[in-house]
Amino acid sequence: MQDLTLFLEQYKKVIDESLFKEINERNIEPRLKESMLYSIQAGGKRIRPMLVFATLQALKVNPLLGVKTATALEMIHTYSLIHDDLPAMDNDDYRRGKWTNHKVFGDATAILAGDALLTLAFSILAEDDNLSFETRIALINQISFSSGAEGMVGGQLADLEAENKQVTLEELSSIHARKTGELLIYAVTSAAKIAEADPEQTKRLRIFAENIGIGFQISDDILDVIGDETKMGKKTGADAFLNKSTYPGLLTLDGAKRALNEHVTIAKSALSGHDFDDEILLKLADLIALREN
C-alpha cells in the first residue's frame, strides 16, 4: 500500500523545484520575475500536477516524464488565479493566507505576471526534449483549448455574467466544467497522451477527470459556506457576497454534499476493473472530496 502523504511530499518537492527553476533561470525583468515567483511560491496543494504524476503512475510510466507538463499546467493555473483576484473580476484581497498579487505589486504588474506565466507555459511544453515532437504539439493544442476561449477563459466570463442572475443546474455545471474542470481534465488526459494510453484507458481516465472536476467545484462551493477561513487562507462567503449561483444554493448544502459523493463515486468506478495502478489516483479523488481548503 502506497502512502498518499509521502507521494504528495515527494512530488510537491519536484514540482516546486521545477517551477522555481523555470522562472528564476530565465532573463526576466526583475520586478516581473518577483511578481511571478510571489504567486508561484504562495503555497497550495498542487492538485493539478499531482494528477499528472498520479495518472502516469496509474499507467505504469515514470511520473517524472510529466514534470514539464505539470509545470506548464501549474503556471497556467497560477496565472488564472492572479487574474481572477483582480478588482475587475473577483476583487479578492487574500489568496492562501497572503495578500493577492495585485495588492502587493499593483494591478498592472499582476496582469503582466499572469500574462508571462501563461506564455511561459507554452515554451516549457515546446522545450520538453523527453517527448516526441508529435506529443508536444498534441499537448500544446490540448492546453490551448482547455485554458482558452472554449475552456477556462470562456467559463470565467460565463461565471462573471452569471452574477446576480438565477441560473439552472445545467448552466452552472457548464460554467464550471469549463472554468474549473478543463484544467483538471487536461492534467489527466495529458498524462494519458504522454503514456500512450490506449483509447479505452483514455476514455475511462477522462470520465474520472470530468467527475473529479465537478466534485472539486462542488467541494469549493461547500467550503465557501462552511469552511474554516484560517485553514482556507481566504474569506468565506465570497460567492454569497457576489450573488453567485452555487451548488449549495441550487441543491441545498446537504444536496451538494450528496452530489459531491456521487461524482467522486462515479470517478472512482470509471477506473475499476481495468489495468490501472490506480491506488494514488483513487486516494487523490478522496482527498478532493474531503479537503478543508
mmCIF file with all atom_site columns, C-alpha atoms in Angstrom, residues 48-233:
data_model
loop_
_atom_site.group_PDB
_atom_site.id
_atom_site.type_symbol
_atom_site.label_atom_id
_atom_site.label_alt_id
_atom_site.label_comp_id
_atom_site.label_asym_id
_atom_site.label_entity_id
_atom_site.label_seq_id
_atom_site.pdbx_PDB_ins_code
_atom_site.Cartn_x
_atom_site.Cartn_y
_atom_site.Cartn_z
_atom_site.occupancy
_atom_site.B_iso_or_equiv
_atom_site.pdbx_formal_charge
_atom_site.auth_seq_id
_atom_site.auth_comp_id
_atom_site.auth_asym_id
_atom_site.auth_atom_id
_atom_site.pdbx_PDB_model_num
ATOM 1   C CA . ARG A 1 48  ? -3.229  19.530 -10.978 1.00 0.00 ? 48  ARG A CA 1
ATOM 2   C CA . PRO A 1 49  ? 0.446   18.496 -11.082 1.00 0.00 ? 49  PRO A CA 1
ATOM 3   C CA . MET A 1 50  ? -0.323  15.674 -8.642  1.00 0.00 ? 50  MET A CA 1
ATOM 4   C CA . LEU A 1 51  ? -2.994  14.405 -11.025 1.00 0.00 ? 51  LEU A CA 1
ATOM 5   C CA . VAL A 1 52  ? -0.421  14.405 -13.847 1.00 0.00 ? 52  VAL A CA 1
ATOM 6   C CA . PHE A 1 53  ? 2.052   12.392 -11.763 1.00 0.00 ? 53  PHE A CA 1
ATOM 7   C CA . ALA A 1 54  ? -0.573  10.024 -10.321 1.00 0.00 ? 54  ALA A CA 1
ATOM 8   C CA . THR A 1 55  ? -2.077  9.322  -13.752 1.00 0.00 ? 55  THR A CA 1
ATOM 9   C CA . LEU A 1 56  ? 1.333   8.471  -15.194 1.00 0.00 ? 56  LEU A CA 1
ATOM 10  C CA . GLN A 1 57  ? 1.909   6.131  -12.267 1.00 0.00 ? 57  GLN A CA 1
ATOM 11  C CA . ALA A 1 58  ? -1.528  4.589  -12.819 1.00 0.00 ? 58  ALA A CA 1
ATOM 12  C CA . LEU A 1 59  ? -0.458  3.903  -16.405 1.00 0.00 ? 59  LEU A CA 1
ATOM 13  C CA . LYS A 1 60  ? 2.825   2.362  -15.161 1.00 0.00 ? 60  LYS A CA 1
ATOM 14  C CA . VAL A 1 61  ? 5.011   5.101  -16.601 1.00 0.00 ? 61  VAL A CA 1
ATOM 15  C CA . ASN A 1 62  ? 7.672   7.031  -14.666 1.00 0.00 ? 62  ASN A CA 1
ATOM 16  C CA . PRO A 1 63  ? 5.853   10.092 -13.237 1.00 0.00 ? 63  PRO A CA 1
ATOM 17  C CA . LEU A 1 64  ? 8.955   12.234 -13.775 1.00 0.00 ? 64  LEU A CA 1
ATOM 18  C CA . LEU A 1 65  ? 8.261   12.089 -17.511 1.00 0.00 ? 65  LEU A CA 1
ATOM 19  C CA . GLY A 1 66  ? 5.457   14.574 -16.814 1.00 0.00 ? 66  GLY A CA 1
ATOM 20  C CA . VAL A 1 67  ? 7.442   17.208 -14.903 1.00 0.00 ? 67  VAL A CA 1
ATOM 21  C CA . LYS A 1 68  ? 7.420   19.845 -17.650 1.00 0.00 ? 68  LYS A CA 1
ATOM 22  C CA . THR A 1 69  ? 3.774   19.196 -18.479 1.00 0.00 ? 69  THR A CA 1
ATOM 23  C CA . ALA A 1 70  ? 2.857   19.545 -14.805 1.00 0.00 ? 70  ALA A CA 1
ATOM 24  C CA . THR A 1 71  ? 4.977   22.699 -14.524 1.00 0.00 ? 71  THR A CA 1
ATOM 25  C CA . ALA A 1 72  ? 3.294   24.327 -17.521 1.00 0.00 ? 72  ALA A CA 1
ATOM 26  C CA . LEU A 1 73  ? -0.140  23.383 -16.200 1.00 0.00 ? 73  LEU A CA 1
ATOM 27  C CA . GLU A 1 74  ? 0.523   24.855 -12.757 1.00 0.00 ? 74  GLU A CA 1
ATOM 28  C CA . MET A 1 75  ? 1.781   28.075 -14.346 1.00 0.00 ? 75  MET A CA 1
ATOM 29  C CA . ILE A 1 76  ? -1.451  28.421 -16.298 1.00 0.00 ? 76  ILE A CA 1
ATOM 30  C CA . HIS A 1 77  ? -3.479  27.689 -13.173 1.00 0.00 ? 77  HIS A CA 1
ATOM 31  C CA . THR A 1 78  ? -1.496  30.318 -11.235 1.00 0.00 ? 78  THR A CA 1
ATOM 32  C CA . TYR A 1 79  ? -1.961  32.911 -13.989 1.00 0.00 ? 79  TYR A CA 1
ATOM 33  C CA . SER A 1 80  ? -5.707  32.300 -13.794 1.00 0.00 ? 80  SER A CA 1
ATOM 34  C CA . LEU A 1 81  ? -5.700  32.883 -10.023 1.00 0.00 ? 81  LEU A CA 1
ATOM 35  C CA . ILE A 1 82  ? -3.757  36.151 -10.360 1.00 0.00 ? 82  ILE A CA 1
ATOM 36  C CA . HIS A 1 83  ? -6.260  37.448 -12.901 1.00 0.00 ? 83  HIS A CA 1
ATOM 37  C CA . ASP A 1 84  ? -9.311  36.085 -11.027 1.00 0.00 ? 84  ASP A CA 1
ATOM 38  C CA . ASP A 1 85  ? -8.291  38.047 -7.931  1.00 0.00 ? 85  ASP A CA 1
ATOM 39  C CA . LEU A 1 86  ? -8.129  41.396 -9.769  1.00 0.00 ? 86  LEU A CA 1
ATOM 40  C CA . PRO A 1 87  ? -10.636 44.157 -8.896  1.00 0.00 ? 87  PRO A CA 1
ATOM 41  C CA . ALA A 1 88  ? -12.215 43.829 -12.354 1.00 0.00 ? 88  ALA A CA 1
ATOM 42  C CA . MET A 1 89  ? -13.082 40.193 -11.618 1.00 0.00 ? 89  MET A CA 1
ATOM 43  C CA . ASP A 1 90  ? -13.464 38.650 -8.139  1.00 0.00 ? 90  ASP A CA 1
ATOM 44  C CA . ASN A 1 91  ? -11.720 41.517 -6.304  1.00 0.00 ? 91  ASN A CA 1
ATOM 45  C CA . ASP A 1 92  ? -10.067 39.339 -3.650  1.00 0.00 ? 92  ASP A CA 1
ATOM 46  C CA . ASP A 1 93  ? -7.504  40.676 -1.178  1.00 0.00 ? 93  ASP A CA 1
ATOM 47  C CA . TYR A 1 94  ? -6.210  37.330 0.101   1.00 0.00 ? 94  TYR A CA 1
ATOM 48  C CA . ARG A 1 95  ? -5.140  34.076 -1.505  1.00 0.00 ? 95  ARG A CA 1
ATOM 49  C CA . ARG A 1 96  ? -3.768  31.150 0.561   1.00 0.00 ? 96  ARG A CA 1
ATOM 50  C CA . GLY A 1 97  ? -3.385  33.379 3.601   1.00 0.00 ? 97  GLY A CA 1
ATOM 51  C CA . LYS A 1 98  ? -1.304  36.027 1.805   1.00 0.00 ? 98  LYS A CA 1
ATOM 52  C CA . TRP A 1 99  ? -2.046  39.284 0.021   1.00 0.00 ? 99  TRP A CA 1
ATOM 53  C CA . THR A 1 100 ? -3.101  38.666 -3.562  1.00 0.00 ? 100 THR A CA 1
ATOM 54  C CA . ASN A 1 101 ? -0.619  39.609 -6.266  1.00 0.00 ? 101 ASN A CA 1
ATOM 55  C CA . HIS A 1 102 ? -2.219  42.903 -7.239  1.00 0.00 ? 102 HIS A CA 1
ATOM 56  C CA . LYS A 1 103 ? -2.360  44.031 -3.599  1.00 0.00 ? 103 LYS A CA 1
ATOM 57  C CA . VAL A 1 104 ? 1.436   43.685 -3.423  1.00 0.00 ? 104 VAL A CA 1
ATOM 58  C CA . PHE A 1 105 ? 2.578   44.641 -6.922  1.00 0.00 ? 105 PHE A CA 1
ATOM 59  C CA . GLY A 1 106 ? -0.340  46.664 -8.296  1.00 0.00 ? 106 GLY A CA 1
ATOM 60  C CA . ASP A 1 107 ? -2.862  45.776 -10.976 1.00 0.00 ? 107 ASP A CA 1
ATOM 61  C CA . ALA A 1 108 ? -0.590  46.393 -13.969 1.00 0.00 ? 108 ALA A CA 1
ATOM 62  C CA . THR A 1 109 ? 2.267   44.196 -12.757 1.00 0.00 ? 109 THR A CA 1
ATOM 63  C CA . ALA A 1 110 ? -0.160  41.479 -11.659 1.00 0.00 ? 110 ALA A CA 1
ATOM 64  C CA . ILE A 1 111 ? -1.732  41.408 -15.119 1.00 0.00 ? 111 ILE A CA 1
ATOM 65  C CA . LEU A 1 112 ? 1.687   41.183 -16.754 1.00 0.00 ? 112 LEU A CA 1
ATOM 66  C CA . ALA A 1 113 ? 2.834   38.459 -14.339 1.00 0.00 ? 113 ALA A CA 1
ATOM 67  C CA . GLY A 1 114 ? -0.220  36.419 -15.290 1.00 0.00 ? 114 GLY A CA 1
ATOM 68  C CA . ASP A 1 115 ? 0.456   37.012 -18.978 1.00 0.00 ? 115 ASP A CA 1
ATOM 69  C CA . ALA A 1 116 ? 4.081   35.961 -18.504 1.00 0.00 ? 116 ALA A CA 1
ATOM 70  C CA . LEU A 1 117 ? 3.154   32.731 -16.718 1.00 0.00 ? 117 LEU A CA 1
ATOM 71  C CA . LEU A 1 118 ? 0.629   31.845 -19.422 1.00 0.00 ? 118 LEU A CA 1
ATOM 72  C CA . THR A 1 119 ? 3.046   32.339 -22.294 1.00 0.00 ? 119 THR A CA 1
ATOM 73  C CA . LEU A 1 120 ? 5.999   30.741 -20.494 1.00 0.00 ? 120 LEU A CA 1
ATOM 74  C CA . ALA A 1 121 ? 3.907   27.596 -20.083 1.00 0.00 ? 121 ALA A CA 1
ATOM 75  C CA . PHE A 1 122 ? 3.813   27.109 -23.852 1.00 0.00 ? 122 PHE A CA 1
ATOM 76  C CA . SER A 1 123 ? 7.589   27.484 -24.094 1.00 0.00 ? 123 SER A CA 1
ATOM 77  C CA . ILE A 1 124 ? 8.073   24.839 -21.420 1.00 0.00 ? 124 ILE A CA 1
ATOM 78  C CA . LEU A 1 125 ? 5.856   22.368 -23.266 1.00 0.00 ? 125 LEU A CA 1
ATOM 79  C CA . ALA A 1 126 ? 7.650   23.059 -26.543 1.00 0.00 ? 126 ALA A CA 1
ATOM 80  C CA . GLU A 1 127 ? 11.079  22.579 -24.935 1.00 0.00 ? 127 GLU A CA 1
ATOM 81  C CA . ASP A 1 128 ? 10.362  19.158 -23.393 1.00 0.00 ? 128 ASP A CA 1
ATOM 82  C CA . ASP A 1 129 ? 13.063  17.038 -25.036 1.00 0.00 ? 129 ASP A CA 1
ATOM 83  C CA . ASN A 1 130 ? 11.822  13.917 -23.246 1.00 0.00 ? 130 ASN A CA 1
ATOM 84  C CA . LEU A 1 131 ? 8.765   13.841 -25.508 1.00 0.00 ? 131 LEU A CA 1
ATOM 85  C CA . SER A 1 132 ? 8.390   13.459 -29.252 1.00 0.00 ? 132 SER A CA 1
ATOM 86  C CA . PHE A 1 133 ? 7.525   16.488 -31.387 1.00 0.00 ? 133 PHE A CA 1
ATOM 87  C CA . GLU A 1 134 ? 4.137   14.904 -32.105 1.00 0.00 ? 134 GLU A CA 1
ATOM 88  C CA . THR A 1 135 ? 3.364   14.559 -28.401 1.00 0.00 ? 135 THR A CA 1
ATOM 89  C CA . ARG A 1 136 ? 4.497   18.103 -27.646 1.00 0.00 ? 136 ARG A CA 1
ATOM 90  C CA . ILE A 1 137 ? 2.272   19.522 -30.394 1.00 0.00 ? 137 ILE A CA 1
ATOM 91  C CA . ALA A 1 138 ? -0.677  17.492 -29.101 1.00 0.00 ? 138 ALA A CA 1
ATOM 92  C CA . LEU A 1 139 ? -0.129  18.732 -25.531 1.00 0.00 ? 139 LEU A CA 1
ATOM 93  C CA . ILE A 1 140 ? 0.152   22.357 -26.678 1.00 0.00 ? 140 ILE A CA 1
ATOM 94  C CA . ASN A 1 141 ? -3.003  22.029 -28.772 1.00 0.00 ? 141 ASN A CA 1
ATOM 95  C CA . GLN A 1 142 ? -4.834  20.442 -25.863 1.00 0.00 ? 142 GLN A CA 1
ATOM 96  C CA . ILE A 1 143 ? -3.828  23.090 -23.301 1.00 0.00 ? 143 ILE A CA 1
ATOM 97  C CA . SER A 1 144 ? -4.731  25.852 -25.773 1.00 0.00 ? 144 SER A CA 1
ATOM 98  C CA . PHE A 1 145 ? -8.277  24.500 -25.820 1.00 0.00 ? 145 PHE A CA 1
ATOM 99  C CA . SER A 1 146 ? -8.507  23.756 -22.097 1.00 0.00 ? 146 SER A CA 1
ATOM 100 C CA . SER A 1 147 ? -7.242  27.163 -20.970 1.00 0.00 ? 147 SER A CA 1
ATOM 101 C CA . GLY A 1 148 ? -8.703  29.280 -23.761 1.00 0.00 ? 148 GLY A CA 1
ATOM 102 C CA . ALA A 1 149 ? -11.944 30.702 -25.097 1.00 0.00 ? 149 ALA A CA 1
ATOM 103 C CA . GLU A 1 150 ? -13.711 27.343 -25.264 1.00 0.00 ? 150 GLU A CA 1
ATOM 104 C CA . GLY A 1 151 ? -12.369 26.256 -21.889 1.00 0.00 ? 151 GLY A CA 1
ATOM 105 C CA . MET A 1 152 ? -11.259 28.107 -18.760 1.00 0.00 ? 152 MET A CA 1
ATOM 106 C CA . VAL A 1 153 ? -11.407 31.675 -20.115 1.00 0.00 ? 153 VAL A CA 1
ATOM 107 C CA . GLY A 1 154 ? -14.874 31.179 -21.557 1.00 0.00 ? 154 GLY A CA 1
ATOM 108 C CA . GLY A 1 155 ? -16.004 29.631 -18.289 1.00 0.00 ? 155 GLY A CA 1
ATOM 109 C CA . GLN A 1 156 ? -14.653 32.590 -16.331 1.00 0.00 ? 156 GLN A CA 1
ATOM 110 C CA . LEU A 1 157 ? -16.628 35.044 -18.465 1.00 0.00 ? 157 LEU A CA 1
ATOM 111 C CA . ALA A 1 158 ? -19.777 32.940 -18.122 1.00 0.00 ? 158 ALA A CA 1
ATOM 112 C CA . ASP A 1 159 ? -19.233 32.925 -14.347 1.00 0.00 ? 159 ASP A CA 1
ATOM 113 C CA . LEU A 1 160 ? -18.917 36.721 -14.261 1.00 0.00 ? 160 LEU A CA 1
ATOM 114 C CA . GLU A 1 161 ? -22.038 37.161 -16.382 1.00 0.00 ? 161 GLU A CA 1
ATOM 115 C CA . ALA A 1 162 ? -23.984 34.825 -14.089 1.00 0.00 ? 162 ALA A CA 1
ATOM 116 C CA . GLU A 1 163 ? -23.528 37.114 -11.072 1.00 0.00 ? 163 GLU A CA 1
ATOM 117 C CA . ASN A 1 164 ? -26.842 38.497 -9.792  1.00 0.00 ? 164 ASN A CA 1
ATOM 118 C CA . LYS A 1 165 ? -28.713 36.039 -12.017 1.00 0.00 ? 165 LYS A CA 1
ATOM 119 C CA . GLN A 1 166 ? -30.536 32.814 -11.264 1.00 0.00 ? 166 GLN A CA 1
ATOM 120 C CA . VAL A 1 167 ? -29.013 30.028 -13.333 1.00 0.00 ? 167 VAL A CA 1
ATOM 121 C CA . THR A 1 168 ? -30.106 26.434 -13.721 1.00 0.00 ? 168 THR A CA 1
ATOM 122 C CA . LEU A 1 169 ? -28.092 23.461 -12.503 1.00 0.00 ? 169 LEU A CA 1
ATOM 123 C CA . GLU A 1 170 ? -27.270 22.642 -16.131 1.00 0.00 ? 170 GLU A CA 1
ATOM 124 C CA . GLU A 1 171 ? -25.983 26.183 -16.745 1.00 0.00 ? 171 GLU A CA 1
ATOM 125 C CA . LEU A 1 172 ? -23.933 26.126 -13.539 1.00 0.00 ? 172 LEU A CA 1
ATOM 126 C CA . SER A 1 173 ? -22.395 22.791 -14.491 1.00 0.00 ? 173 SER A CA 1
ATOM 127 C CA . SER A 1 174 ? -21.489 24.163 -17.932 1.00 0.00 ? 174 SER A CA 1
ATOM 128 C CA . ILE A 1 175 ? -19.766 27.179 -16.366 1.00 0.00 ? 175 ILE A CA 1
ATOM 129 C CA . HIS A 1 176 ? -17.641 25.116 -14.010 1.00 0.00 ? 176 HIS A CA 1
ATOM 130 C CA . ALA A 1 177 ? -16.929 22.322 -16.474 1.00 0.00 ? 177 ALA A CA 1
ATOM 131 C CA . ARG A 1 178 ? -15.028 24.991 -18.380 1.00 0.00 ? 178 ARG A CA 1
ATOM 132 C CA . LYS A 1 179 ? -13.761 27.310 -15.637 1.00 0.00 ? 179 LYS A CA 1
ATOM 133 C CA . THR A 1 180 ? -12.552 24.597 -13.245 1.00 0.00 ? 180 THR A CA 1
ATOM 134 C CA . GLY A 1 181 ? -12.954 21.251 -14.950 1.00 0.00 ? 181 GLY A CA 1
ATOM 135 C CA . GLU A 1 182 ? -10.962 21.723 -18.143 1.00 0.00 ? 182 GLU A CA 1
ATOM 136 C CA . LEU A 1 183 ? -7.563  22.091 -16.459 1.00 0.00 ? 183 LEU A CA 1
ATOM 137 C CA . LEU A 1 184 ? -8.256  19.064 -14.255 1.00 0.00 ? 184 LEU A CA 1
ATOM 138 C CA . ILE A 1 185 ? -9.206  17.079 -17.351 1.00 0.00 ? 185 ILE A CA 1
ATOM 139 C CA . TYR A 1 186 ? -6.000  18.259 -19.007 1.00 0.00 ? 186 TYR A CA 1
ATOM 140 C CA . ALA A 1 187 ? -3.963  17.049 -16.032 1.00 0.00 ? 187 ALA A CA 1
ATOM 141 C CA . VAL A 1 188 ? -5.234  13.512 -16.525 1.00 0.00 ? 188 VAL A CA 1
ATOM 142 C CA . THR A 1 189 ? -5.530  13.330 -20.310 1.00 0.00 ? 189 THR A CA 1
ATOM 143 C CA . SER A 1 190 ? -2.126  14.933 -20.913 1.00 0.00 ? 190 SER A CA 1
ATOM 144 C CA . ALA A 1 191 ? -0.600  12.149 -18.829 1.00 0.00 ? 191 ALA A CA 1
ATOM 145 C CA . ALA A 1 192 ? -2.555  9.629  -20.887 1.00 0.00 ? 192 ALA A CA 1
ATOM 146 C CA . LYS A 1 193 ? -1.072  11.155 -24.046 1.00 0.00 ? 193 LYS A CA 1
ATOM 147 C CA . ILE A 1 194 ? 2.470   11.039 -22.639 1.00 0.00 ? 194 ILE A CA 1
ATOM 148 C CA . ALA A 1 195 ? 1.997   7.411  -21.583 1.00 0.00 ? 195 ALA A CA 1
ATOM 149 C CA . GLU A 1 196 ? 0.491   6.452  -24.953 1.00 0.00 ? 196 GLU A CA 1
ATOM 150 C CA . ALA A 1 197 ? -2.585  5.059  -23.236 1.00 0.00 ? 197 ALA A CA 1
ATOM 151 C CA . ASP A 1 198 ? -4.980  3.029  -25.351 1.00 0.00 ? 198 ASP A CA 1
ATOM 152 C CA . PRO A 1 199 ? -8.399  4.506  -26.328 1.00 0.00 ? 199 PRO A CA 1
ATOM 153 C CA . GLU A 1 200 ? -10.320 2.633  -23.615 1.00 0.00 ? 200 GLU A CA 1
ATOM 154 C CA . GLN A 1 201 ? -7.898  3.745  -20.909 1.00 0.00 ? 201 GLN A CA 1
ATOM 155 C CA . THR A 1 202 ? -8.077  7.333  -22.152 1.00 0.00 ? 202 THR A CA 1
ATOM 156 C CA . LYS A 1 203 ? -11.879 7.224  -22.214 1.00 0.00 ? 203 LYS A CA 1
ATOM 157 C CA . ARG A 1 204 ? -12.076 5.963  -18.642 1.00 0.00 ? 204 ARG A CA 1
ATOM 158 C CA . LEU A 1 205 ? -9.496  8.440  -17.404 1.00 0.00 ? 205 LEU A CA 1
ATOM 159 C CA . ARG A 1 206 ? -11.483 11.257 -18.997 1.00 0.00 ? 206 ARG A CA 1
ATOM 160 C CA . ILE A 1 207 ? -14.661 10.117 -17.207 1.00 0.00 ? 207 ILE A CA 1
ATOM 161 C CA . PHE A 1 208 ? -12.651 10.062 -13.989 1.00 0.00 ? 208 PHE A CA 1
ATOM 162 C CA . ALA A 1 209 ? -11.341 13.586 -14.602 1.00 0.00 ? 209 ALA A CA 1
ATOM 163 C CA . GLU A 1 210 ? -14.699 15.065 -15.636 1.00 0.00 ? 210 GLU A CA 1
ATOM 164 C CA . ASN A 1 211 ? -16.328 13.867 -12.430 1.00 0.00 ? 211 ASN A CA 1
ATOM 165 C CA . ILE A 1 212 ? -13.391 14.920 -10.281 1.00 0.00 ? 212 ILE A CA 1
ATOM 166 C CA . GLY A 1 213 ? -13.674 18.368 -11.880 1.00 0.00 ? 213 GLY A CA 1
ATOM 167 C CA . ILE A 1 214 ? -17.350 18.665 -10.949 1.00 0.00 ? 214 ILE A CA 1
ATOM 168 C CA . GLY A 1 215 ? -16.617 17.285 -7.485  1.00 0.00 ? 215 GLY A CA 1
ATOM 169 C CA . PHE A 1 216 ? -13.809 19.780 -6.991  1.00 0.00 ? 216 PHE A CA 1
ATOM 170 C CA . GLN A 1 217 ? -16.125 22.713 -7.727  1.00 0.00 ? 217 GLN A CA 1
ATOM 171 C CA . ILE A 1 218 ? -18.916 21.371 -5.524  1.00 0.00 ? 218 ILE A CA 1
ATOM 172 C CA . SER A 1 219 ? -16.376 20.991 -2.716  1.00 0.00 ? 219 SER A CA 1
ATOM 173 C CA . ASP A 1 220 ? -15.196 24.561 -3.345  1.00 0.00 ? 220 ASP A CA 1
ATOM 174 C CA . ASP A 1 221 ? -18.761 25.860 -3.113  1.00 0.00 ? 221 ASP A CA 1
ATOM 175 C CA . ILE A 1 222 ? -19.386 23.911 0.093   1.00 0.00 ? 222 ILE A CA 1
ATOM 176 C CA . LEU A 1 223 ? -16.203 25.268 1.680   1.00 0.00 ? 223 LEU A CA 1
ATOM 177 C CA . ASP A 1 224 ? -17.264 28.814 0.793   1.00 0.00 ? 224 ASP A CA 1
ATOM 178 C CA . VAL A 1 225 ? -20.312 28.219 3.011   1.00 0.00 ? 225 VAL A CA 1
ATOM 179 C CA . ILE A 1 226 ? -18.917 26.199 5.919   1.00 0.00 ? 226 ILE A CA 1
ATOM 180 C CA . GLY A 1 227 ? -15.127 26.305 5.512   1.00 0.00 ? 227 GLY A CA 1
ATOM 181 C CA . ASP A 1 228 ? -12.680 27.484 8.163   1.00 0.00 ? 228 ASP A CA 1
ATOM 182 C CA . GLU A 1 229 ? -11.123 30.771 6.992   1.00 0.00 ? 229 GLU A CA 1
ATOM 183 C CA . THR A 1 230 ? -7.880  30.069 8.878   1.00 0.00 ? 230 THR A CA 1
ATOM 184 C CA . LYS A 1 231 ? -7.443  26.755 7.045   1.00 0.00 ? 231 LYS A CA 1
ATOM 185 C CA . MET A 1 232 ? -8.555  28.150 3.696   1.00 0.00 ? 232 MET A CA 1
ATOM 186 C CA . GLY A 1 233 ? -6.352  31.246 3.819   1.00 0.00 ? 233 GLY A CA 1
#
